[in-house]
Amino acid sequence: MLIRYFPTNTKFEFMRYRRMSFPFSALLSVLTVVLFFTVGMNFGIDFKGGTLIEMRALGPTADAGAIRDRANALGFGSVEVQAFGDGREVSVRVELQPGGERGQQEVVARMREAFEDAYEFRRIEVVGPRVSSELVQSGTLGVILALVAILAYLWFRFEWQYAIGAVVATLHDIVLTIGFFAITQIQFDMTSIAALLTIMGYSLNDTVVVYDRIRETLRKYKKRPIGELLDQAINDTLTRTIMTGLSTGFAIIALAIFGGEVLRSFSYTMLFGLVVGTYSSVFIAAPILVYLGLKQGAETAAPADATAAAAE
Amino acid sequence: MLRFTKSKVIAILAAVILGILLAVPSMMTREQRVAFQNSIPSWVPSWLVPTSAITLGLDLQGGSHVLLEVDVPDLLRTQTTQLRDDVRRILRENRISLQGGIQMVQRGVQIRVPQQADRDTLLPRLRELAQPVGNAILGPTGNNDIEITTTPEGLITLAYTEAGVTERVRRAIQQAIEVLRRRVDAMGTTEPNIQQQGADRILVQVPGLQDPQQLKELLGRTAKLEFRLLGQTGAADTDMLPMREEGGRRVPVERTVIAEGADLIDAQPAFDSRTNEPIVNFRFNIRGAQRFGDATARNIGRPLAIVLDNEVVSAPTIQSAITGGSGQISGNFTVEQVNNLAVLLRAGALPAKLTIIEERTVGPGLGQDSIEAGTLAVSIGSALVAAFMIAAYGFLGIVAVVAVAVNVALILGVMSALGATLTLPGIAGILLTVGMAVDSNVLIYERIREEARLGRSAVSSLDQGFGRALGTILDANFTTLLAAGILFFLGTGPVRGFAVTLSIGVITTVFTAYTVTRLMIAGWYNYTRPKAIQI
């Protein structure tokens, strides 16, 4: 059994690493903000509006260059053509047309006219200006609501310090993931919001496991310095952190390799989020508690300890 | 932690078996499912055997998703025109003539009636036009849909109230859904889904469509057909409407409608027997036939304008009275155009213009590819995770793999039972659950290991390990459920499918950790009775 080769009772001093991890994360976050405002993200039609068409050549190969020329000649302004998959498939993105909701309809008709003979139309998405602005709203609202809900839940289940710590760590994950989108220029659409929220869920899952252990350790040892206790709690859960990270990682890698074109960027984002989320639980969420003034052993009459009761 | 009463064991096993049974039809191909359904003896009640599979989202089975919005200004224009016609009728019936005619104002019409006596006869009649607005829950609200105001100078204004507009939009949506359903049904597709979304939108989902262009043509047209006489240029009570042919040249058309689309009882595509040109043959109902017959008898020699969506399709000269109650529409159409026109005329006109504000179409080929890729990814991902768990934990790894397998079956079973839709991101959600479901087993095992290292006996380490880990599992999974829940309420289509799978996955994960894993480990302990736990 491989698990026997895992070192037990590790004594990593995570509290000391925070002198590196905090500035490192801060730097990356600032970099993300700079990137966001200079390079920007590659927003998909969900948020920008416009038309997305995926075509597959009926012949052996798709000529992206020729498609670009012909699509540009249709006079729909900025047209992005990208080959993907086995070389037969091409995606064409046409920017939002003037003329409100009705203005978009002509794009598909004209594109069909131009390419129907040589290409199979596999996907057509048209998002008008109103829907796209609503999706921006609901996407942003979703992320904010999730943060608020998490804050409330952890406050209720733990203490406010934990809630703050978890939200800071989650914000950190969101910011870095946005940076990932800015650097890779992976298209940012509604599926990306799903990935972002899943990353939040996973990272929190990780953070809560560590926090659970911190709370337990704090109750057990009332005299030892807090830094030491935090270190111990992180070390105690380290094997679990790694095992779960690896198994989730395997699942996501399979998704990235075999899940097809549609899920590929989703999988890459998830993989990035897995790494960042695991990192933030250990190196951000836990160490930050040192600054938030946790009360040691104060929770003697804490909310009925479900685990102790269930053990009987 | 390790003791189970017999009834509990039975309850757990029953839940698991039920979940798996519900999931079985989803694992079969369509042909297998049909064969399975046919093989069930007739004496078995149908509710006993699950035969329904998970509904696949449009991104997996291919199809079109079209979101339409009622053009409210257009609806108001139609409604105020209607109001104007009503007012004109009342004026005529009471033989009151106006100076200045009927003025169109914001959301209504205005007339100037200087004589007090005229106003006294008119006002009660005009008030009859206003209807009380109510709703199904509260009953009448005391508001009317039309507000009538008068000034001492004799200015009478009839205007739709806010409640009146809302009511018209609501009714228009209801009516439009009916019309759209008839149109989509005429295409012969299976299981189209047409439903209201928000206050003024309609979502149309049609799976397995080969040609979304035809769907859009059928959805986007108002199809308001009118038979009106061509008038004199500059004459009162005429509209200048564009011709479909002749470069859209505008011609004067009388406002009086002789007959309209609502008067038709049938419309069929056909070919003209002389010119072989594609045409639409139609038949009037009794009222329509009567009116059409009378009007054509009175106007022989004048051109009759066939107006479709405010465009003059053709304007043939009336040769003789058409009393047979049938006729034909020609106008240089293609075969496809007459087919669509016939469908549109049979289904009836939309009460207002609908605008397509979102369209998402996935071809059947791409959908099939996505299913294959998704299934492959789930199989390989699960195999990887299973191999990893068994390599890491040995026997307990096998327990974890069984727990995760039960978990996936439960997810599919619950989804079939709830009629939830599986989308491509939903498949990703399942695979993600596989990865994360292992987490609960890892938490339990690591805790047991720790307790064992502290020198506890086997039974005590198992007890403590489970007890402490379960609290953590609950807390950790609840946060994921929060995120998934929010995603569900805000997302649409595939993303929503992802949220559904993730939420169900979180719940089944907690369930399997509490029951299946615990039961298996208890069984293992009772069978082997180890002195100490060695992992």
PDB file of C-alpha atoms in Angstrom, chain A residues 1-4 8 46 54 56 101-102 105 108 112 122-128 130-131 134-135 138 141-142 145-146 149-150 153 157-158 190-191 194 197-198 201-202 204-205 208-209 212-213 215-216 236 239-240 243-244 246-248 250-252 254-255 258-260 262-263 266 270 307 310-311, chain B residues 1 67 69 201 212-213 216 353-363 365-366 369 373 376-377 380-381 384-385 388 391-394 424-425 428 431-432 435-436 438-439 442-443 446-447 449-450 453 463-464 467-468 471-472 475-480 482-483 486-487 490-491 495 498 502 534-535:
ATOM      1  CA  MET A   1       0.000   0.000   0.000  1.00  0.00           C
ATOM      2  CA  LEU A   2       1.458   3.282  -1.177  1.00  0.00           C
ATOM      3  CA  ILE A   3       0.013   5.192   1.728  1.00  0.00           C
ATOM      4  CA  ARG A   4       2.573   3.553   4.049  1.00  0.00           C
ATOM      5  CA  THR A   8       3.591  10.603   9.058  1.00  0.00           C
ATOM      6  CA  ASP A  46     -21.874  35.061 -23.625  1.00  0.00           C
ATOM      7  CA  GLU A  54     -18.253  25.984 -35.327  1.00  0.00           C
ATOM      8  CA  ARG A  56     -16.328  21.051 -39.813  1.00  0.00           C
ATOM      9  CA  GLU A 101     -31.334  42.310 -31.277  1.00  0.00           C
ATOM     10  CA  ARG A 102     -32.368  41.985 -34.917  1.00  0.00           C
ATOM     11  CA  GLN A 105     -29.766  37.450 -37.234  1.00  0.00           C
ATOM     12  CA  VAL A 108     -25.851  33.329 -39.440  1.00  0.00           C
ATOM     13  CA  ARG A 112     -24.542  29.738 -44.103  1.00  0.00           C
ATOM     14  CA  ARG A 122     -21.881  21.945 -35.872  1.00  0.00           C
ATOM     15  CA  ARG A 123     -22.629  24.747 -33.482  1.00  0.00           C
ATOM     16  CA  ILE A 124     -24.304  28.105 -33.817  1.00  0.00           C
ATOM     17  CA  GLU A 125     -24.634  30.498 -30.932  1.00  0.00           C
ATOM     18  CA  VAL A 126     -26.048  33.982 -31.233  1.00  0.00           C
ATOM     19  CA  VAL A 127     -26.241  36.163 -28.173  1.00  0.00           C
ATOM     20  CA  GLY A 128     -27.913  39.538 -28.472  1.00  0.00           C
ATOM     21  CA  ARG A 130     -29.540  42.325 -23.908  1.00  0.00           C
ATOM     22  CA  VAL A 131     -28.879  38.695 -23.021  1.00  0.00           C
ATOM     23  CA  GLU A 134     -27.808  40.050 -18.310  1.00  0.00           C
ATOM     24  CA  LEU A 135     -25.298  37.198 -18.273  1.00  0.00           C
ATOM     25  CA  SER A 138     -25.865  37.182 -13.227  1.00  0.00           C
ATOM     26  CA  LEU A 141     -23.859  38.368  -8.928  1.00  0.00           C
ATOM     27  CA  GLY A 142     -23.273  34.611  -8.679  1.00  0.00           C
ATOM     28  CA  LEU A 145     -23.515  35.793  -3.664  1.00  0.00           C
ATOM     29  CA  ALA A 146     -21.400  32.680  -3.275  1.00  0.00           C
ATOM     30  CA  ALA A 149     -23.122  32.775   1.539  1.00  0.00           C
ATOM     31  CA  ILE A 150     -19.785  31.234   2.448  1.00  0.00           C
ATOM     32  CA  TYR A 153     -22.075  29.857   6.757  1.00  0.00           C
ATOM     33  CA  ARG A 157     -20.394  27.142  11.964  1.00  0.00           C
ATOM     34  CA  PHE A 158     -17.026  28.479  13.142  1.00  0.00           C
ATOM     35  CA  MET A 190     -20.621  31.109 -18.801  1.00  0.00           C
ATOM     36  CA  THR A 191     -18.802  27.765 -18.561  1.00  0.00           C
ATOM     37  CA  ALA A 194     -19.089  27.466 -13.658  1.00  0.00           C
ATOM     38  CA  LEU A 197     -17.537  28.605  -8.820  1.00  0.00           C
ATOM     39  CA  THR A 198     -16.392  24.986  -8.744  1.00  0.00           C
ATOM     40  CA  GLY A 201     -16.263  25.124  -3.896  1.00  0.00           C
ATOM     41  CA  TYR A 202     -13.206  22.887  -4.012  1.00  0.00           C
ATOM     42  CA  LEU A 204     -13.366  25.980   0.389  1.00  0.00           C
ATOM     43  CA  ASN A 205     -13.801  22.277   0.874  1.00  0.00           C
ATOM     44  CA  VAL A 208     -12.823  23.882   5.788  1.00  0.00           C
ATOM     45  CA  VAL A 209     -11.068  20.556   6.351  1.00  0.00           C
ATOM     46  CA  ASP A 212     -11.960  21.953  11.230  1.00  0.00           C
ATOM     47  CA  ARG A 213      -8.699  20.516  12.398  1.00  0.00           C
ATOM     48  CA  ARG A 215     -10.510  24.354  15.704  1.00  0.00           C
ATOM     49  CA  GLU A 216     -10.107  20.890  17.181  1.00  0.00           C
ATOM     50  CA  ASP A 236      -2.057  16.552  10.517  1.00  0.00           C
ATOM     51  CA  THR A 239      -1.688  13.550   3.784  1.00  0.00           C
ATOM     52  CA  ARG A 240      -5.378  14.047   3.166  1.00  0.00           C
ATOM     53  CA  MET A 243      -4.339  12.422  -1.523  1.00  0.00           C
ATOM     54  CA  THR A 244      -7.529  14.271  -2.365  1.00  0.00           C
ATOM     55  CA  LEU A 246      -4.093  13.891  -6.493  1.00  0.00           C
ATOM     56  CA  SER A 247      -7.301  11.926  -6.991  1.00  0.00           C
ATOM     57  CA  THR A 248      -9.256  15.002  -8.094  1.00  0.00           C
ATOM     58  CA  PHE A 250      -6.466  12.459 -11.995  1.00  0.00           C
ATOM     59  CA  ALA A 251     -10.153  12.959 -12.727  1.00  0.00           C
ATOM     60  CA  ILE A 252      -9.572  16.408 -14.201  1.00  0.00           C
ATOM     61  CA  ALA A 254      -8.724  12.555 -17.807  1.00  0.00           C
ATOM     62  CA  LEU A 255     -11.317  15.186 -18.581  1.00  0.00           C
ATOM     63  CA  PHE A 258     -10.420  12.760 -23.341  1.00  0.00           C
ATOM     64  CA  GLY A 259     -13.340  15.095 -22.637  1.00  0.00           C
ATOM     65  CA  GLY A 260     -13.292  16.712 -26.052  1.00  0.00           C
ATOM     66  CA  VAL A 262     -15.773  21.744 -25.396  1.00  0.00           C
ATOM     67  CA  LEU A 263     -14.533  20.677 -21.970  1.00  0.00           C
ATOM     68  CA  PHE A 266     -12.937  24.082 -18.583  1.00  0.00           C
ATOM     69  CA  MET A 270     -10.142  23.474 -13.105  1.00  0.00           C
ATOM     70  CA  THR A 307     -18.523  14.609  16.049  1.00  0.00           C
ATOM     71  CA  ALA A 310     -21.813  10.800  17.047  1.00  0.00           C
ATOM     72  CA  ALA A 311     -18.830   8.822  18.265  1.00  0.00           C
TER      73      ALA A 311
ATOM     74  CA  MET B   1     -20.298   3.923  14.734  1.00  0.00           C
ATOM     75  CA  LEU B  67     -35.039  32.721 -26.676  1.00  0.00           C
ATOM     76  CA  GLU B  69     -38.825  38.398 -26.533  1.00  0.00           C
ATOM     77  CA  ARG B 201     -39.926  36.032 -22.980  1.00  0.00           C
ATOM     78  CA  PRO B 212     -32.431  25.343 -37.425  1.00  0.00           C
ATOM     79  CA  GLN B 213     -32.910  27.925 -40.161  1.00  0.00           C
ATOM     80  CA  LYS B 216     -36.097  30.414 -36.896  1.00  0.00           C
ATOM     81  CA  LYS B 353     -43.748  40.720 -33.027  1.00  0.00           C
ATOM     82  CA  LEU B 354     -41.251  38.385 -31.349  1.00  0.00           C
ATOM     83  CA  THR B 355     -37.540  39.110 -31.478  1.00  0.00           C
ATOM     84  CA  ILE B 356     -34.911  36.374 -31.251  1.00  0.00           C
ATOM     85  CA  ILE B 357     -32.506  37.536 -28.551  1.00  0.00           C
ATOM     86  CA  GLU B 358     -30.496  34.357 -28.065  1.00  0.00           C
ATOM     87  CA  GLU B 359     -29.912  31.289 -30.154  1.00  0.00           C
ATOM     88  CA  ARG B 360     -27.831  28.225 -29.417  1.00  0.00           C
ATOM     89  CA  THR B 361     -27.807  25.331 -31.812  1.00  0.00           C
ATOM     90  CA  VAL B 362     -25.760  22.173 -31.580  1.00  0.00           C
ATOM     91  CA  GLY B 363     -25.718  19.857 -34.555  1.00  0.00           C
ATOM     92  CA  GLY B 365     -22.965  15.182 -34.962  1.00  0.00           C
ATOM     93  CA  LEU B 366     -21.334  17.397 -32.354  1.00  0.00           C
ATOM     94  CA  ASP B 369     -19.179  13.375 -30.312  1.00  0.00           C
ATOM     95  CA  ALA B 373     -15.897  12.087 -25.373  1.00  0.00           C
ATOM     96  CA  LEU B 376     -14.615   8.108 -22.389  1.00  0.00           C
ATOM     97  CA  ALA B 377     -13.358  10.781 -19.999  1.00  0.00           C
ATOM     98  CA  ILE B 380     -10.765   6.675 -17.861  1.00  0.00           C
ATOM     99  CA  GLY B 381     -10.941   9.213 -15.044  1.00  0.00           C
ATOM    100  CA  LEU B 384      -7.422   6.258 -12.776  1.00  0.00           C
ATOM    101  CA  VAL B 385      -8.952   7.319  -9.479  1.00  0.00           C
ATOM    102  CA  PHE B 388      -4.852   5.224  -7.339  1.00  0.00           C
ATOM    103  CA  ALA B 391      -2.728   1.309  -4.792  1.00  0.00           C
ATOM    104  CA  ALA B 392      -2.731   3.728  -1.877  1.00  0.00           C
ATOM    105  CA  TYR B 393      -5.056   1.994   0.562  1.00  0.00           C
ATOM    106  CA  GLY B 394      -5.275  -1.652  -0.469  1.00  0.00           C
ATOM    107  CA  LEU B 424     -21.829  18.108 -21.102  1.00  0.00           C
ATOM    108  CA  PRO B 425     -20.662  20.268 -18.176  1.00  0.00           C
ATOM    109  CA  ALA B 428     -17.726  17.041 -16.005  1.00  0.00           C
ATOM    110  CA  LEU B 431     -16.289  13.207 -12.901  1.00  0.00           C
ATOM    111  CA  LEU B 432     -15.465  15.976 -10.469  1.00  0.00           C
ATOM    112  CA  GLY B 435     -12.620  12.907  -7.548  1.00  0.00           C
ATOM    113  CA  MET B 436     -14.156  14.680  -4.609  1.00  0.00           C
ATOM    114  CA  VAL B 438     -12.905   9.973  -2.750  1.00  0.00           C
ATOM    115  CA  ASP B 439     -12.132  12.836  -0.410  1.00  0.00           C
ATOM    116  CA  VAL B 442      -9.590   9.707   2.428  1.00  0.00           C
ATOM    117  CA  LEU B 443     -10.732  11.850   5.348  1.00  0.00           C
ATOM    118  CA  GLU B 446      -6.572   9.278   7.458  1.00  0.00           C
ATOM    119  CA  ARG B 447      -8.454   9.864  10.669  1.00  0.00           C
ATOM    120  CA  ARG B 449      -4.844   5.896  10.719  1.00  0.00           C
ATOM    121  CA  GLU B 450      -4.131   8.743  13.059  1.00  0.00           C
ATOM    122  CA  ARG B 453      -1.078   5.633  15.618  1.00  0.00           C
ATOM    123  CA  ASP B 463     -15.114   4.576  15.937  1.00  0.00           C
ATOM    124  CA  GLN B 464     -13.161   7.754  16.554  1.00  0.00           C
ATOM    125  CA  GLY B 467     -16.979  10.073  14.166  1.00  0.00           C
ATOM    126  CA  ARG B 468     -14.524  12.895  13.690  1.00  0.00           C
ATOM    127  CA  GLY B 471     -18.399  16.162  10.932  1.00  0.00           C
ATOM    128  CA  THR B 472     -15.668  17.494   8.670  1.00  0.00           C
ATOM    129  CA  ASP B 475     -19.035  20.975   6.770  1.00  0.00           C
ATOM    130  CA  ALA B 476     -16.790  20.688   3.753  1.00  0.00           C
ATOM    131  CA  ASN B 477     -19.496  19.445   1.422  1.00  0.00           C
ATOM    132  CA  PHE B 478     -22.038  21.977   2.526  1.00  0.00           C
ATOM    133  CA  THR B 479     -19.891  24.815   1.210  1.00  0.00           C
ATOM    134  CA  THR B 480     -19.717  23.155  -2.210  1.00  0.00           C
ATOM    135  CA  LEU B 482     -23.826  26.481  -1.476  1.00  0.00           C
ATOM    136  CA  ALA B 483     -21.760  27.325  -4.537  1.00  0.00           C
ATOM    137  CA  ILE B 486     -26.167  29.650  -6.449  1.00  0.00           C
ATOM    138  CA  LEU B 487     -24.955  28.454  -9.826  1.00  0.00           C
ATOM    139  CA  LEU B 490     -28.232  32.066 -11.885  1.00  0.00           C
ATOM    140  CA  GLY B 491     -27.132  29.792 -14.686  1.00  0.00           C
ATOM    141  CA  VAL B 495     -24.281  25.501 -16.775  1.00  0.00           C
ATOM    142  CA  PHE B 498     -23.620  21.279 -14.197  1.00  0.00           C
ATOM    143  CA  LEU B 502     -22.793  18.845  -8.677  1.00  0.00           C
ATOM    144  CA  GLN B 534      -2.742  -1.249  10.002  1.00  0.00           C
ATOM    145  CA  ILE B 535      -2.920   1.149   7.133  1.00  0.00           C
TER     146      ILE B 535
END
